[in-house]
């Protein structure tokens, strides 16, 4: 049986990493073969790319360089980890995938979406997750959450308007793909959000979960 790909998306501070881990634990408890991963940085090559992408020392990085580095990481991630796991029948949960690029580099940076489409075709053959959980939160709250835990990277240092464009992009993507992208209110408590996600995934898998 071929596996499934589940992605978590959202602006900074929405709790993606926490909720991805909680879903991983839930599916493991149900006896599934599950792989938990993230972008960028889940391969040896990707970890080096992540260091370049997120370091505050690299403020001079151009938008094109940023775009190509994210796709370089994704291509390696797919080849080395995601596709082999799916082929063996595992459920792969990834903290960020292609939608992040459209939101951050497309809507946030203003890179032409058709250009991103072309690069996406080369790097992923336009692979999309089977289902995507989009955790939505107002920008100020999200950034404040991350500052509260002293989490800072190069993208988080962008101005408020950049992050608002990213959020707007995510919501527009969700409107275009309502079957795949499920929007969840990330202002709720961790347990409330988790319960909503479990219900979404249970409905996606059917009564077999």
Coordinates of C-alpha atoms in Angstrom, one line a residue:
X1 CA 0.0 0.0 0.0
X2 CA 1.3 3.4 -0.9
X3 CA 1.7 5.8 2.0
X4 CA 0.4 9.4 2.5
X5 CA 1.9 12.8 2.8
X6 CA 0.5 15.2 5.4
X7 CA 1.9 18.7 5.7
X8 CA 1.6 21.4 8.3
X9 CA 1.7 25.1 7.2
X10 CA 1.3 28.5 8.7
X11 CA 3.0 31.8 9.5
X12 CA 5.5 32.0 12.4
X13 CA 4.3 31.1 15.8
X14 CA 1.2 29.1 14.9
X15 CA 2.4 25.9 16.7
X16 CA 3.0 23.8 13.6
X17 CA 5.9 21.9 15.1
X18 CA 3.9 21.1 18.3
X19 CA 0.9 20.0 16.4
X20 CA 2.9 17.9 13.9
X21 CA 4.5 16.1 16.8
X22 CA 1.1 15.5 18.5
X23 CA -0.4 14.1 15.3
X24 CA 2.7 11.9 14.9
X25 CA 2.2 10.5 18.4
X26 CA -1.5 10.0 17.8
X27 CA -1.0 8.0 14.6
X28 CA 1.8 6.0 16.1
X29 CA -0.6 5.0 18.9
X30 CA -3.0 3.7 16.3
X31 CA -0.3 1.4 14.9
X32 CA 0.7 3.3 11.8
X33 CA 4.2 3.5 10.3
X34 CA 4.8 7.3 10.6
X35 CA 7.7 9.5 9.7
X36 CA 7.9 13.0 11.2
X37 CA 10.1 15.5 9.3
X38 CA 10.5 19.2 8.5
X39 CA 11.7 21.7 5.9
X40 CA 14.3 22.9 5.5
X41 CA 17.0 20.7 7.0
X42 CA 15.9 17.0 7.4
X43 CA 18.7 15.6 5.4
X44 CA 22.5 15.9 5.8
X45 CA 22.6 18.3 2.8
X46 CA 19.4 20.0 3.9
X47 CA 20.8 20.8 7.3
X48 CA 23.6 22.8 5.7
X49 CA 21.1 24.6 3.5
X50 CA 19.0 25.3 6.5
X51 CA 21.9 27.0 8.2
X52 CA 22.4 29.3 5.2
X53 CA 18.7 30.1 4.8
X54 CA 17.8 30.9 8.4
X55 CA 21.0 32.5 9.8
X56 CA 20.4 36.2 10.6
X57 CA 23.9 36.7 9.3
X58 CA 22.6 36.3 5.7
X59 CA 20.4 39.4 5.5
X60 CA 21.8 40.2 2.1
X61 CA 20.4 37.0 0.5
X62 CA 18.5 37.7 -2.7
X63 CA 14.9 36.5 -3.1
X64 CA 16.0 34.3 -6.0
X65 CA 18.8 32.7 -4.0
X66 CA 16.4 32.0 -1.2
X67 CA 13.9 30.4 -3.6
X68 CA 16.4 28.1 -5.2
X69 CA 17.9 27.1 -1.8
X70 CA 14.5 26.1 -0.5
X71 CA 13.8 24.0 -3.6
X72 CA 17.3 22.4 -3.4
X73 CA 16.5 21.3 0.1
X74 CA 13.1 20.0 -1.0
X75 CA 14.4 18.0 -3.9
X76 CA 16.9 16.3 -1.6
X77 CA 14.2 15.8 1.1
X78 CA 11.9 14.2 -1.4
X79 CA 14.5 11.9 -2.9
X80 CA 16.2 10.8 0.3
X81 CA 13.4 10.7 2.8
X82 CA 9.8 11.5 1.7
X83 CA 9.4 9.3 -1.4
X84 CA 11.1 6.2 0.0
X85 CA 8.9 6.4 3.1
X86 CA 5.7 6.8 1.0
X87 CA 6.7 3.9 -1.3
X88 CA 7.0 1.6 1.7
X89 CA 3.6 2.6 2.9
X90 CA 4.4 5.0 5.7
X91 CA 2.5 8.2 6.5
X92 CA 4.9 11.1 6.3
X93 CA 4.1 14.3 8.3
X94 CA 6.2 17.3 7.3
X95 CA 6.4 20.6 9.1
X96 CA 6.3 22.8 5.9
X97 CA 6.3 21.8 2.2
X98 CA 5.7 23.5 -1.1
X99 CA 2.9 25.8 0.1
X100 CA 5.4 27.5 2.3
X101 CA 7.4 28.5 -0.8
X102 CA 4.3 29.9 -2.6
X103 CA 3.3 31.9 0.6
X104 CA 6.8 33.2 1.6
X105 CA 8.7 33.6 -1.6
X106 CA 5.6 34.1 -3.8
X107 CA 3.2 36.3 -1.8
X108 CA 5.8 37.5 0.7
X109 CA 8.7 38.3 -1.6
X110 CA 6.7 39.0 -4.7
X111 CA 8.3 36.3 -6.9
X112 CA 6.1 35.5 -9.9
X113 CA 4.0 32.4 -9.1
X114 CA 4.4 31.1 -12.6
X115 CA 8.2 31.1 -12.1
X116 CA 7.7 29.2 -8.8
X117 CA 5.5 26.7 -10.7
X118 CA 8.3 26.1 -13.2
X119 CA 10.9 25.4 -10.5
X120 CA 8.4 23.3 -8.6
X121 CA 7.9 21.1 -11.7
X122 CA 11.6 20.4 -11.8
X123 CA 12.1 19.8 -8.1
X124 CA 9.0 18.0 -7.1
X125 CA 7.1 17.1 -10.3
X126 CA 4.3 19.2 -8.7
X127 CA 3.9 16.7 -5.9
X128 CA 1.3 17.9 -3.4
X129 CA 0.5 16.6 0.1
X130 CA -2.6 14.4 0.3
X131 CA -3.9 16.8 3.0
X132 CA -2.5 20.0 4.4
X133 CA -3.3 21.5 7.8
X134 CA -3.0 25.3 7.7
X135 CA -2.8 26.8 11.2
X136 CA -4.0 30.3 10.9
X137 CA -3.2 33.1 13.4
X138 CA -2.9 36.9 13.3
X139 CA 0.6 38.0 12.6
X140 CA 1.3 40.0 15.7
X141 CA 0.3 37.1 18.0
X142 CA 2.4 34.6 16.1
X143 CA 5.5 36.8 16.1
X144 CA 5.1 37.6 19.8
X145 CA 4.8 33.9 20.6
X146 CA 8.1 33.2 19.0
X147 CA 9.8 36.1 20.7
X148 CA 8.5 34.8 24.0
X149 CA 10.5 31.6 23.5
X150 CA 13.5 33.5 22.1
X151 CA 13.1 32.0 18.7
X152 CA 14.6 34.2 16.0
X153 CA 15.7 33.4 12.5
X154 CA 16.3 35.5 9.3
X155 CA 12.6 35.3 8.1
X156 CA 11.2 36.3 11.5
X157 CA 13.2 39.5 11.3
X158 CA 11.2 40.6 8.3
X159 CA 8.8 43.5 8.8
X160 CA 5.2 43.1 9.8
X161 CA 3.9 43.8 6.3
X162 CA 6.0 40.8 4.9
X163 CA 4.3 38.4 7.4
X164 CA 0.9 39.8 6.6
X165 CA 1.5 39.2 2.9
X166 CA 2.5 35.6 3.8
X167 CA -0.6 35.0 5.8
X168 CA -2.8 36.5 3.0
X169 CA -1.0 34.1 0.6
X170 CA -1.7 31.1 2.7
X171 CA -5.4 31.9 2.9
X172 CA -5.7 32.5 -0.8
X173 CA -4.0 29.1 -1.4
X174 CA -6.5 27.5 0.9
X175 CA -9.5 29.1 -0.9
X176 CA -8.1 27.6 -4.2
X177 CA -7.7 24.1 -2.8
X178 CA -10.4 23.6 -0.2
X179 CA -10.3 19.8 -0.5
X180 CA -6.6 19.6 0.3
X181 CA -5.9 22.6 2.6
X182 CA -7.9 22.6 5.9
X183 CA -7.7 25.9 7.9
X184 CA -7.5 25.6 11.6
X185 CA -7.8 28.5 14.1
X186 CA -4.4 28.5 15.9
X187 CA -5.5 31.0 18.5
X188 CA -7.3 28.1 20.3
X189 CA -5.5 26.1 23.0
X190 CA -3.1 23.4 22.1
X191 CA -5.6 20.7 23.1
X192 CA -8.4 22.3 21.2
X193 CA -6.3 22.6 18.0
X194 CA -5.1 19.0 18.4
X195 CA -8.7 17.7 18.7
X196 CA -9.7 19.6 15.5
X197 CA -6.7 18.2 13.6
X198 CA -7.4 14.6 14.8
X199 CA -11.0 15.0 13.6
X200 CA -9.8 16.3 10.2
X201 CA -7.3 13.4 9.8
X202 CA -9.9 10.8 11.0
X203 CA -12.3 12.0 8.4
X204 CA -9.6 12.0 5.8
X205 CA -8.6 8.4 6.5
X206 CA -12.2 7.2 7.1
X207 CA -13.2 4.7 9.7
X208 CA -10.0 2.7 9.3
X209 CA -8.0 5.0 11.6

